[in-house]
Coordinates of C-alpha atoms in Angstrom, one line a residue:
Chain Y
M51 CA -10.8 -23.2 16.0
S52 CA -13.5 -21.0 17.5
I53 CA -13.1 -17.2 18.0
V54 CA -14.9 -15.4 20.8
V55 CA -15.1 -11.6 20.8
N56 CA -16.0 -10.2 24.2
N57 CA -17.3 -6.7 24.7
I58 CA -14.8 -5.0 22.3
T59 CA -14.8 -1.2 22.2
K60 CA -12.5 0.8 19.9
E61 CA -12.2 4.5 19.6
F62 CA -10.2 6.5 17.2
G63 CA -10.0 10.0 18.8
N64 CA -13.7 11.1 19.0
F65 CA -14.8 8.5 16.5
V66 CA -16.2 5.3 18.1
A67 CA -15.5 2.5 15.6
L68 CA -16.8 -0.3 17.8
R69 CA -19.3 -0.1 20.7
D70 CA -19.2 -3.0 23.1
V71 CA -19.3 -5.7 20.4
S72 CA -19.6 -9.4 21.3
L73 CA -19.6 -12.2 18.9
E74 CA -18.9 -16.0 18.7
I75 CA -17.5 -17.5 15.6
P76 CA -17.8 -21.3 15.6
S77 CA -14.9 -23.6 14.7
G78 CA -14.6 -24.4 11.0
G79 CA -17.2 -21.8 10.0
L80 CA -16.9 -19.3 7.2
M81 CA -18.3 -16.0 8.5
A82 CA -18.9 -12.7 6.7
L83 CA -18.7 -9.3 8.4
L84 CA -21.1 -7.3 6.3
G85 CA -21.7 -3.6 6.5
P86 CA -21.2 -0.2 4.9
S87 CA -17.9 1.6 5.1
G88 CA -17.4 3.0 8.6
S89 CA -19.5 0.3 10.2
G90 CA -16.4 -1.0 12.1
K91 CA -16.1 -4.4 10.3
T92 CA -12.5 -4.0 9.2
T93 CA -11.6 -2.6 12.6
L94 CA -13.0 -5.7 14.3
L95 CA -11.1 -8.0 11.9
R96 CA -7.9 -6.1 12.6
I97 CA -8.4 -6.3 16.3
I98 CA -8.9 -10.1 16.1
A99 CA -5.6 -10.2 14.1
G100 CA -3.8 -8.1 16.7
L101 CA -3.1 -5.3 14.2
E102 CA -5.2 -2.9 16.2
V103 CA -5.5 -2.6 20.0
P104 CA -9.0 -2.3 21.4
N105 CA -9.8 0.2 24.2
A106 CA -11.7 -2.5 26.0
G107 CA -12.7 -6.1 25.7
S108 CA -10.9 -9.4 24.9
I109 CA -10.4 -11.9 22.1
V110 CA -10.4 -15.6 22.8
I111 CA -9.2 -18.1 20.2
D112 CA -9.6 -21.8 20.8
G113 CA -10.2 -21.1 24.5
E114 CA -7.1 -19.1 25.0
D115 CA -7.3 -15.3 25.7
I116 CA -4.9 -13.8 23.2
S117 CA -5.8 -10.1 23.9
T118 CA -2.3 -9.3 25.1
Q119 CA -0.4 -11.2 22.4
S120 CA 1.2 -9.4 19.5
A121 CA 0.2 -10.0 15.9
R122 CA 3.2 -12.2 15.3
D123 CA 2.4 -14.6 18.2
R124 CA -1.3 -15.1 17.4
S125 CA -0.8 -17.4 14.4
V126 CA -3.6 -15.8 12.5
G127 CA -3.6 -15.7 8.7
F128 CA -4.4 -12.3 7.3
V129 CA -5.3 -11.4 3.7
F130 CA -5.3 -7.8 2.8
Q131 CA -7.6 -6.1 0.2
H132 CA -4.6 -4.8 -1.7
Y133 CA -2.7 -8.1 -1.3
A134 CA 0.3 -6.6 0.5
L135 CA 2.7 -9.0 -1.3
F136 CA 6.4 -8.5 -0.9
K137 CA 7.2 -7.0 -4.3
H138 CA 10.9 -7.9 -4.3
M139 CA 10.3 -11.5 -3.7
S140 CA 9.1 -14.2 -6.1
V141 CA 5.8 -15.9 -5.6
F142 CA 7.6 -18.8 -4.1
E143 CA 9.5 -16.6 -1.6
N144 CA 6.4 -14.8 -0.7
V145 CA 4.6 -18.0 0.3
A146 CA 7.8 -19.3 2.0
F147 CA 8.3 -16.1 4.1
G148 CA 6.2 -17.2 7.1
L149 CA 8.2 -20.4 7.3
R150 CA 11.6 -18.9 6.7
V151 CA 11.3 -16.3 9.5
R152 CA 10.6 -18.9 12.2
P153 CA 13.3 -19.4 14.8
R154 CA 15.7 -22.2 13.9
T155 CA 14.2 -24.7 16.4
T156 CA 10.8 -24.6 14.8
R157 CA 11.8 -23.8 11.2
P158 CA 11.1 -26.7 8.8
A159 CA 13.9 -28.1 6.7
K160 CA 14.6 -26.6 3.3
S161 CA 13.1 -29.5 1.4
E162 CA 10.0 -29.4 3.6
I163 CA 9.5 -25.7 3.0
Q164 CA 9.9 -26.4 -0.7
D165 CA 7.3 -29.2 -0.6
R166 CA 4.9 -27.2 1.5
V167 CA 5.0 -24.1 -0.7
M168 CA 4.6 -26.1 -3.9
T169 CA 1.6 -28.0 -2.4
L170 CA 0.0 -24.7 -1.5
L171 CA 0.7 -23.2 -4.9
K172 CA -0.9 -26.2 -6.4
L173 CA -3.9 -25.7 -4.2
V174 CA -4.3 -22.1 -5.5
Q175 CA -3.5 -23.3 -9.1
L176 CA -0.3 -21.2 -9.4
E177 CA 2.4 -23.8 -9.3
H178 CA 3.7 -22.8 -12.7
M179 CA 4.0 -19.1 -11.5
A180 CA 6.4 -19.9 -8.6
H181 CA 9.3 -17.9 -10.0
R182 CA 7.3 -14.9 -11.2
Y183 CA 7.2 -11.6 -9.3
P184 CA 4.0 -10.1 -8.0
S185 CA 4.1 -7.3 -10.6
Q186 CA 3.9 -10.0 -13.3
L187 CA 0.6 -11.4 -12.0
S188 CA -3.0 -10.3 -12.4
G189 CA -5.1 -9.1 -9.5
G190 CA -6.8 -12.4 -9.0
Q191 CA -3.5 -14.3 -9.1
R192 CA -2.0 -11.9 -6.6
Q193 CA -4.8 -12.4 -4.2
R194 CA -4.4 -16.2 -4.5
V195 CA -0.7 -15.8 -3.7
A196 CA -1.6 -13.7 -0.7
L197 CA -4.0 -16.4 0.5
S198 CA -1.5 -19.2 0.1
R199 CA 1.1 -17.1 1.9
A200 CA -1.4 -16.7 4.8
L201 CA -2.2 -20.4 4.8
A202 CA 1.5 -21.5 4.7
V203 CA 2.0 -20.9 8.4
E204 CA -1.0 -23.1 9.2
P205 CA -2.9 -20.4 11.0
K206 CA -5.5 -21.2 13.6
V207 CA -7.9 -18.8 11.9
L208 CA -7.9 -17.1 8.5
L209 CA -9.0 -13.4 8.3
L210 CA -9.7 -11.8 5.0
D211 CA -10.2 -8.0 4.7
E212 CA -12.3 -7.3 1.6
P213 CA -10.4 -9.9 -0.3
F214 CA -12.1 -9.4 -3.6
G215 CA -12.7 -5.7 -3.3
A216 CA -9.9 -4.6 -5.7
L217 CA -10.9 -7.1 -8.4
D218 CA -13.2 -6.7 -11.4
A219 CA -16.7 -8.1 -11.3
K220 CA -16.1 -11.3 -13.2
V221 CA -12.9 -12.3 -11.4
R222 CA -14.5 -11.5 -8.1
K223 CA -17.4 -13.9 -8.7
E224 CA -15.0 -16.7 -9.8
L225 CA -12.7 -16.2 -6.9
R226 CA -15.4 -16.1 -4.2
R227 CA -16.9 -19.4 -5.4
W228 CA -13.4 -20.8 -5.4
L229 CA -12.8 -19.5 -1.8
R230 CA -16.0 -21.3 -0.8
R231 CA -14.7 -24.6 -2.3
L232 CA -11.3 -24.1 -0.7
H233 CA -12.9 -23.5 2.7
D234 CA -14.9 -26.7 2.3
E235 CA -11.7 -28.5 1.7
L236 CA -9.6 -27.0 4.5
H237 CA -12.2 -26.2 7.2
V238 CA -10.1 -23.5 8.7
T239 CA -12.2 -21.1 10.7
S240 CA -12.5 -18.0 8.4
V241 CA -13.8 -14.5 8.7
F242 CA -14.1 -12.2 5.8
V243 CA -15.1 -8.6 5.6
T244 CA -17.2 -7.3 2.8
H245 CA -19.6 -4.5 1.9
D246 CA -21.1 -6.5 -0.9
Q247 CA -24.3 -8.2 0.3
E248 CA -24.4 -10.5 -2.7
E249 CA -20.9 -11.7 -1.9
A250 CA -21.8 -12.3 1.8
L251 CA -25.0 -14.1 0.9
E252 CA -23.3 -16.4 -1.6
V253 CA -20.1 -17.3 0.3
A254 CA -20.7 -17.3 4.0
D255 CA -22.3 -19.8 6.4
Q256 CA -23.1 -17.0 8.8
I257 CA -23.4 -13.3 8.2
V258 CA -22.8 -10.6 10.8
V259 CA -24.5 -7.4 9.7
M260 CA -22.8 -4.3 11.2
S261 CA -23.7 -0.7 11.3
Q262 CA -22.1 2.3 13.1
G263 CA -19.9 0.1 15.3
R264 CA -22.7 -2.2 16.4
I265 CA -23.9 -5.7 15.4
E266 CA -27.4 -5.5 13.9
Q267 CA -28.0 -9.2 13.2
V268 CA -26.2 -12.5 13.2
G269 CA -27.6 -15.3 11.2
S270 CA -27.5 -17.6 8.2
P271 CA -27.9 -15.9 4.7
E272 CA -31.5 -17.1 4.6
E273 CA -32.3 -15.6 8.0
V274 CA -30.8 -12.2 7.4
Y275 CA -32.3 -12.0 4.0
H276 CA -35.8 -13.2 4.7
H277 CA -36.1 -12.3 8.3
P278 CA -34.2 -9.1 8.8
A279 CA -34.1 -8.1 12.5
T280 CA -33.9 -4.4 12.0
P281 CA -34.8 -1.8 9.3
F282 CA -31.1 -1.4 8.6
V283 CA -30.6 -5.0 7.7
Y284 CA -33.7 -5.0 5.6
H285 CA -32.4 -2.0 3.8
F286 CA -28.8 -3.2 3.4
L287 CA -29.6 -6.6 2.0
G288 CA -31.2 -5.9 -1.3
D289 CA -33.4 -3.2 -2.8
V290 CA -36.4 -2.1 -0.8
N291 CA -39.4 0.2 -1.2
L292 CA -40.8 2.2 1.7
F293 CA -44.5 2.7 2.5
H294 CA -46.5 4.4 5.1
V295 CA -48.5 1.9 7.2
R296 CA -51.4 2.7 9.4
Y297 CA -54.2 0.7 10.9
E298 CA -57.8 1.6 10.4
D299 CA -60.4 -0.5 12.1
G300 CA -57.8 -3.2 12.6
A301 CA -57.0 -3.4 8.9
M302 CA -53.6 -2.4 7.6
V303 CA -53.6 0.4 5.2
V304 CA -50.5 0.9 3.1
T305 CA -50.1 4.2 1.4
E306 CA -47.4 5.9 -0.6
H307 CA -44.3 7.1 1.3
N308 CA -43.6 10.7 0.4
G309 CA -39.9 10.3 0.9
H310 CA -39.8 12.0 4.3
S311 CA -39.6 10.0 7.5
G312 CA -42.0 10.5 10.3
N313 CA -44.4 13.1 9.1
G314 CA -46.2 13.2 12.4
H315 CA -49.5 11.4 11.8
A316 CA -50.6 9.9 15.1
K317 CA -52.2 7.0 13.2
D318 CA -48.9 6.1 11.5
A319 CA -47.9 2.6 12.7
G320 CA -44.6 2.8 11.1
V321 CA -42.8 2.1 7.8
G322 CA -43.6 -0.8 5.6
F323 CA -40.8 -2.4 3.7
V324 CA -41.5 -4.2 0.5
R325 CA -38.9 -5.9 -1.7
P326 CA -39.2 -5.2 -5.5
H327 CA -40.5 -8.7 -6.1
G328 CA -43.2 -8.4 -3.4
F329 CA -45.8 -6.7 -5.6
E330 CA -48.8 -7.6 -7.7
I331 CA -49.0 -5.4 -10.7
T332 CA -52.3 -4.9 -12.6
R333 CA -53.9 -2.7 -15.2
L334 CA -57.0 -2.1 -13.1
A335 CA -57.5 -1.4 -9.4
E336 CA -58.6 -4.9 -8.2
S337 CA -59.0 -3.9 -4.6
D338 CA -58.9 -0.7 -2.5
K339 CA -55.3 -1.7 -1.4
A340 CA -54.0 -1.0 -4.9
I341 CA -51.8 2.0 -5.3
P342 CA -51.9 3.9 -8.6
A343 CA -48.6 4.6 -10.3
R344 CA -47.0 5.4 -13.6
I345 CA -44.2 3.6 -15.3
V346 CA -41.2 5.9 -15.8
H347 CA -38.5 3.4 -16.7
I348 CA -38.3 -0.2 -17.9
N349 CA -35.2 -2.4 -17.8
A350 CA -36.2 -5.7 -19.5
A351 CA -32.6 -7.2 -19.7
G352 CA -32.1 -10.1 -17.4
P353 CA -34.4 -12.8 -15.9
Y354 CA -36.7 -10.3 -14.3
V355 CA -38.0 -7.0 -15.7
K356 CA -37.2 -4.1 -13.5
L357 CA -39.8 -1.3 -13.5
E358 CA -39.4 2.1 -12.0
L359 CA -42.7 3.6 -11.0
A360 CA -43.8 7.0 -9.9
G361 CA -46.6 7.3 -7.4
E362 CA -49.2 10.0 -7.3
Q363 CA -47.4 11.9 -4.6
G364 CA -44.1 11.8 -6.6
G365 CA -42.5 8.9 -4.7
L366 CA -40.5 6.5 -6.8
F367 CA -40.4 2.7 -6.3
Q368 CA -38.8 -0.3 -7.8
V369 CA -40.8 -3.3 -8.8
S370 CA -39.6 -6.4 -10.5
V371 CA -41.9 -8.7 -12.4
T372 CA -41.4 -11.9 -14.4
Q373 CA -40.9 -11.7 -18.2
E374 CA -44.3 -13.5 -18.5
T375 CA -46.2 -10.9 -16.5
Y376 CA -44.4 -8.1 -18.4
K377 CA -45.4 -9.5 -21.8
G378 CA -48.9 -10.5 -20.6
L379 CA -49.7 -7.0 -19.6
A380 CA -47.8 -5.5 -22.5
L381 CA -46.4 -2.8 -20.3
K382 CA -45.0 0.3 -21.9
R383 CA -43.3 3.5 -20.6
S384 CA -45.8 6.1 -19.3
D385 CA -48.5 3.5 -18.8
D386 CA -50.7 3.9 -15.7
V387 CA -50.9 0.8 -13.6
F388 CA -51.8 -0.3 -10.0
V389 CA -49.5 -2.1 -7.6
T390 CA -50.5 -4.0 -4.6
P391 CA -47.9 -4.9 -2.0
R392 CA -48.0 -8.6 -1.2
E393 CA -45.4 -9.0 1.5
V394 CA -45.1 -6.0 3.8
R395 CA -42.7 -6.0 6.7
V396 CA -43.6 -3.3 9.2
F397 CA -41.1 -1.9 11.7
E398 CA -42.8 -0.1 14.6
H399 CA -40.7 3.0 14.7
D400 CA -40.3 5.1 11.8
Y401 CA -37.0 4.7 10.1
A402 CA -35.0 7.2 8.2
I403 CA -33.1 6.0 5.2
Chain M
M235 CA 15.1 8.2 -42.5
P236 CA 11.7 7.9 -44.1
L237 CA 11.4 4.5 -42.5
L238 CA 12.1 5.9 -39.1
M239 CA 9.7 8.8 -39.6
K240 CA 6.8 6.4 -40.2
R241 CA 7.0 4.9 -36.7
H242 CA 4.3 6.9 -35.0
S243 CA 4.2 6.9 -31.3
V244 CA 1.4 7.8 -28.8
L245 CA 3.8 10.2 -27.2
P246 CA 4.6 12.8 -29.8
G247 CA 7.7 14.9 -30.1
F248 CA 10.3 12.2 -29.6
G249 CA 12.5 13.6 -32.4
L250 CA 12.4 17.1 -31.0
A251 CA 12.9 16.1 -27.4
A252 CA 15.8 13.7 -28.2
G253 CA 17.4 16.3 -30.4
Y254 CA 17.1 18.9 -27.7
T255 CA 18.4 16.5 -25.0
L256 CA 21.5 15.7 -27.1
L257 CA 22.2 19.3 -28.0
Y258 CA 21.8 20.3 -24.3
L259 CA 24.0 17.5 -23.0
S260 CA 26.6 18.3 -25.6
L261 CA 26.8 22.0 -24.9
I262 CA 26.7 21.6 -21.1
V263 CA 28.5 18.4 -20.4
L264 CA 30.1 16.6 -23.3
I265 CA 32.0 19.5 -25.1
P266 CA 33.7 20.9 -21.9
L267 CA 34.7 17.4 -20.9
A268 CA 36.0 16.5 -24.3
A269 CA 37.9 19.8 -24.5
M270 CA 39.5 18.9 -21.1
A271 CA 40.4 15.4 -22.4
L272 CA 41.9 17.0 -25.6
R273 CA 43.9 19.4 -23.5
A274 CA 45.2 16.6 -21.4
A275 CA 46.1 14.6 -24.6
Q276 CA 48.6 17.3 -25.5
M277 CA 50.9 15.9 -22.9
P278 CA 53.1 12.9 -24.0
L279 CA 51.8 9.6 -22.5
G280 CA 55.0 9.1 -20.6
D281 CA 54.6 12.4 -18.8
I282 CA 51.0 11.7 -18.0
W283 CA 52.0 8.4 -16.5
K284 CA 54.7 10.1 -14.5
L285 CA 52.3 12.7 -13.2
L286 CA 49.6 10.3 -12.3
T287 CA 51.9 7.9 -10.4
D288 CA 53.5 10.8 -8.5
P289 CA 53.1 9.8 -4.8
R290 CA 51.5 13.2 -4.0
V291 CA 48.8 12.6 -6.7
L292 CA 48.3 9.0 -5.6
A293 CA 47.9 10.1 -1.9
A294 CA 45.4 12.8 -2.8
C295 CA 43.5 10.3 -5.0
K296 CA 43.3 7.8 -2.2
L297 CA 42.1 10.4 0.2
S298 CA 39.5 11.9 -2.2
F299 CA 37.9 8.6 -3.1
G300 CA 38.4 7.0 0.3
A301 CA 36.9 9.9 2.3
S302 CA 34.1 10.3 -0.3
F303 CA 33.2 6.7 0.0
A304 CA 33.3 6.8 3.8
A305 CA 31.1 9.9 3.9
A306 CA 28.6 8.5 1.4
F307 CA 28.5 5.3 3.4
L308 CA 27.8 7.2 6.7
N309 CA 25.2 9.2 4.9
M310 CA 23.5 6.1 3.6
I311 CA 23.1 4.8 7.1
F312 CA 22.1 8.0 8.9
G313 CA 20.3 9.4 6.0
L314 CA 18.0 6.4 6.0
L315 CA 17.5 6.9 9.7
V316 CA 16.6 10.6 9.2
A317 CA 14.3 9.8 6.3
W318 CA 12.6 7.0 8.4
V319 CA 12.0 9.4 11.3
L320 CA 10.6 12.1 9.0
V321 CA 8.3 9.7 7.3
R322 CA 7.1 7.5 10.1
Y323 CA 6.7 9.7 13.1
S324 CA 5.0 13.0 13.7
F325 CA 6.5 15.3 16.3
P326 CA 6.5 19.0 17.0
G327 CA 9.0 20.8 14.8
K328 CA 9.0 18.1 12.2
R329 CA 8.7 20.6 9.4
I330 CA 11.7 22.5 10.7
V331 CA 13.8 19.3 10.9
D332 CA 12.6 18.6 7.3
A333 CA 13.8 22.0 6.2
L334 CA 17.1 21.6 8.0
V335 CA 18.0 18.6 5.9
D336 CA 18.2 20.8 2.8
L337 CA 20.5 23.4 4.4
P338 CA 23.7 21.8 3.2
F339 CA 22.3 22.3 -0.3
A340 CA 21.7 26.0 0.1
L341 CA 24.7 27.0 2.2
P342 CA 27.9 28.1 0.3
T343 CA 30.2 25.2 1.1
A344 CA 33.0 27.5 2.1
V345 CA 30.8 28.8 4.9
A346 CA 30.1 25.2 6.0
G347 CA 33.9 24.6 5.9
I348 CA 34.7 27.6 8.0
A349 CA 31.9 26.7 10.5
L350 CA 33.1 23.1 10.8
T351 CA 36.7 24.1 11.2
T352 CA 35.8 26.5 14.0
L353 CA 33.9 23.8 15.7
Y354 CA 36.4 21.0 15.3
A355 CA 39.6 22.9 15.7
P356 CA 41.5 21.9 18.8
N357 CA 40.3 25.0 20.6
G358 CA 36.7 24.8 19.2
W359 CA 33.7 23.4 21.1
M360 CA 33.7 19.9 19.6
G361 CA 37.5 19.8 19.1
A362 CA 38.1 20.7 22.7
A363 CA 35.7 18.0 23.8
L364 CA 37.2 15.3 21.6
K365 CA 40.8 16.2 22.4
P366 CA 40.9 14.4 25.8
L367 CA 39.7 11.3 23.9
G368 CA 42.7 11.5 21.6
I369 CA 40.5 12.2 18.6
K370 CA 41.6 14.9 16.3
V371 CA 39.2 16.0 13.6
A372 CA 40.3 19.3 12.1
Y373 CA 43.4 19.1 9.8
T374 CA 43.1 15.3 9.6
P375 CA 41.5 12.9 7.0
L376 CA 38.7 12.5 9.6
G377 CA 37.9 16.2 9.1
V378 CA 37.6 15.7 5.4
V379 CA 35.1 12.9 6.0
V380 CA 33.1 15.2 8.4
A381 CA 32.9 17.9 5.8
L382 CA 31.9 15.5 3.0
T383 CA 29.3 13.9 5.2
F384 CA 27.8 17.3 5.9
I385 CA 27.4 18.3 2.3
G386 CA 26.2 14.8 1.2
L387 CA 23.4 14.2 3.7
P388 CA 20.4 15.7 1.7
F389 CA 21.0 13.4 -1.2
V390 CA 20.3 10.2 0.7
V391 CA 17.4 11.7 2.7
R392 CA 15.7 13.2 -0.3
T393 CA 16.0 10.0 -2.5
V394 CA 14.9 7.6 0.2
Q395 CA 12.1 9.7 1.7
P396 CA 9.6 9.4 -1.2
V397 CA 10.2 5.7 -1.4
L398 CA 9.5 5.2 2.3
E399 CA 6.4 7.3 2.0
D400 CA 5.1 5.0 -0.8
L401 CA 5.8 1.9 1.2
D402 CA 2.5 0.4 2.3
R403 CA 2.1 -0.1 6.0
E404 CA 0.2 -3.2 5.1
I405 CA 3.4 -5.1 4.0
E406 CA 4.8 -4.6 7.5
E407 CA 1.5 -5.8 9.0
A408 CA 1.6 -8.8 6.7
A409 CA 5.1 -9.6 7.8
A410 CA 4.1 -9.4 11.4
S411 CA 1.1 -11.6 11.0
L412 CA 3.3 -14.2 9.3
G413 CA 5.4 -14.3 12.5
A414 CA 8.3 -12.0 11.5
T415 CA 10.1 -10.1 14.2
R416 CA 10.6 -6.3 13.8
F417 CA 14.2 -7.0 12.9
Q418 CA 13.3 -9.6 10.3
T419 CA 10.6 -7.3 8.9
F420 CA 13.3 -4.5 8.5
T421 CA 16.0 -6.7 6.9
R422 CA 13.8 -8.9 4.7
V423 CA 10.9 -6.6 3.8
L424 CA 11.7 -2.9 4.2
L425 CA 15.4 -2.8 3.4
P426 CA 15.1 -4.6 0.0
A427 CA 12.3 -2.3 -0.9
V428 CA 14.3 0.9 -0.3
L429 CA 17.7 -0.5 -1.4
P430 CA 17.5 0.9 -5.0
A431 CA 16.7 4.4 -3.7
L432 CA 19.4 4.0 -1.0
L433 CA 22.0 3.1 -3.6
A434 CA 20.9 6.0 -5.8
G435 CA 21.3 8.4 -2.8
F436 CA 24.7 6.8 -2.0
G437 CA 25.8 7.4 -5.6
M438 CA 24.8 11.0 -5.6
A439 CA 26.3 11.8 -2.2
F440 CA 29.5 10.0 -3.4
A441 CA 29.7 11.9 -6.6
R442 CA 29.0 15.2 -4.8
A443 CA 31.7 14.4 -2.3
I444 CA 34.4 13.7 -4.9
G445 CA 33.8 17.0 -6.6
E446 CA 33.6 19.0 -3.3
Y447 CA 36.2 21.6 -2.8
G448 CA 35.0 24.6 -0.8
S449 CA 34.3 23.1 2.6
V450 CA 37.2 20.6 2.6
V451 CA 40.0 23.1 2.0
F452 CA 39.3 24.8 5.3
I453 CA 39.0 21.8 7.6
S454 CA 41.7 19.6 6.0
G455 CA 44.7 21.9 6.4
N456 CA 45.9 20.9 2.9
M457 CA 49.0 19.1 4.0
P458 CA 50.6 17.4 1.0
M459 CA 50.6 13.6 1.2
K460 CA 48.3 13.8 4.3
T461 CA 45.2 15.9 3.9
E462 CA 45.3 17.1 0.3
I463 CA 42.4 16.2 -1.9
L464 CA 42.4 15.9 -5.7
P465 CA 40.4 19.1 -6.5
L466 CA 42.9 21.1 -4.4
L467 CA 45.8 19.5 -6.3
I468 CA 44.2 20.7 -9.5
M469 CA 43.9 24.2 -8.1
T470 CA 47.5 24.1 -7.1
K471 CA 48.6 23.1 -10.6
L472 CA 46.4 25.9 -12.1
E473 CA 48.0 28.4 -9.8
Q474 CA 51.4 27.2 -11.1
Y475 CA 50.1 27.7 -14.7
D476 CA 50.4 23.9 -15.3
Y477 CA 47.2 23.7 -17.2
V478 CA 48.0 20.4 -18.9
G479 CA 48.9 18.8 -15.6
A480 CA 45.6 20.1 -14.0
T481 CA 43.5 18.7 -16.9
A482 CA 45.3 15.4 -16.7
I483 CA 44.3 15.0 -13.0
G484 CA 40.9 16.1 -14.0
V485 CA 40.6 13.4 -16.6
L486 CA 41.8 10.8 -14.0
M487 CA 39.1 11.9 -11.6
L488 CA 36.6 11.8 -14.4
V489 CA 37.4 8.3 -15.5
I490 CA 37.4 6.9 -11.9
S491 CA 34.2 8.7 -11.0
F492 CA 32.5 7.6 -14.1
G493 CA 33.5 4.0 -13.5
L494 CA 32.3 4.0 -9.9
L495 CA 29.0 5.7 -10.7
F496 CA 28.5 3.2 -13.5
V497 CA 29.0 0.4 -11.0
I498 CA 26.6 2.0 -8.5
N499 CA 24.0 2.5 -11.1
A500 CA 24.3 -1.1 -12.2
L501 CA 23.9 -2.2 -8.6
Q502 CA 20.9 0.0 -8.3
R503 CA 19.4 -1.3 -11.5
W504 CA 20.1 -4.9 -10.4
S505 CA 18.4 -4.4 -7.0
G506 CA 15.5 -2.6 -8.7
A507 CA 15.1 -5.4 -11.2
R508 CA 14.6 -7.9 -8.5
A509 CA 11.5 -5.9 -7.6
A510 CA 10.6 -6.5 -11.3
A511 CA 9.6 -4.2 -14.0
H512 CA 6.3 -2.5 -13.5

């Protein structure tokens, strides 16, 4: 079921967490709210769940304005970063909780609760853990229990607040692929909050990039990665190198960025953004666009070789090349090379990192 | 011994620490209590039985344990409430209220007894107000309960407070988003989580109340068969140079208290075990 966020503003004292945010989440989608800490993503999620009250704006789920409803009436499943399991209840009781607390008229029969909980535990592959207590489970297992507990009440929408944030890297990767598969099976409209761009790019259908209480861009993973709408999005999704860009006789001239933003040259057209893989690296200057640099560090582990280069003006930039290029050029530390930016994305106004 | 010595532990000094603990407990607790039991054992069994089934001793026993239980129970409920308010809300003067809770610890209990008696005596502020309602507090068992409640309050508040502080707000939010009402959240989620601490506080308040003497003797009026507590009976025996009789009552108190505290500890262990070993 679709979620519509209309002009939500939220202030905590003097701090503005969300500024007039509007968003539409299509039915059955899996959407990521991506942004650094303090960008307001968790606050937005909590407002949708009814755990936080906005200063202005409304939330509409499935065509119904639920702004004035309390959290318990919204039938929204919420998964917390630190699981928030009930420690004194077994796994089974945790999952059954949402069904047990229903008023007698809508509460399912005991046998039905039993069936439904066991079906859910099977779905999250924890049916043999039903009688364990949360403290006897690993982090990944606890989060799966939390997820099945949220799903047990058959929520209209599922909200996940940094669901994998407290897990170690390997479990996190496994679990997010598993979440993707689970979503493809269940098709319940889901929104998850993350500060990990890789996680958002891998799992979500749609990504909402947020910064300082505002939405910077909404789009598919390809769109936000390859066509960032703002310098912030460019910067946040993956590594990036900054260059000064100016135009001389209609031709773009890319020069080294000295690390300061806006050094006042009238001819500056702005800042050029280049991804680490958007460079040509050569031993000799093949054109006047080539920028001289020296290799200061090489990391050859992995599918690509990551080079750290120092420019003549002291600026550092990250370049990644294929293993073939690396071996072909026989690059070593302290070698002098030339780099030519291939794909430069220019934003008109200077942008401070 | 050599076999035992070879078991190295990451935490060093077990032998020293355990030895010290045993010595300390022996000197401070076990030896005096054993001496008391030995002293009581000088009395022929038949005499002990006669003494302990004396109606006056039985009445005092009932009052001591009954009033202590009632006071600890009251403290369990209202102590939880005080701890909840202190943890969950911020209000002007919160620190002062927090400090007030410890006052019964610091005050000489005789002072508390005199103050309570003055207040609750038929001509005191509270006593005069309650009189038209037909409620008499001072010089009745109710007065004993009031005094014991006063001295036991900090135990429950101070044991429950840290547990409430550690309780994650998120578990309440989780319960709410799963459709639980506030009442259901309290009874099914919060109460089970604080129950072990609550029982521990109850146990301590109860134990403290059984041993209390100073505050009760003022407010109870010490009428034999009516408002006489066991510690007072022991004092009376001592004043009559009946040392053996006094120690016999002491041993009786000891045995009952130990049994009750053991049960409370077991309950606490059981409710804690349901939250599973960490």
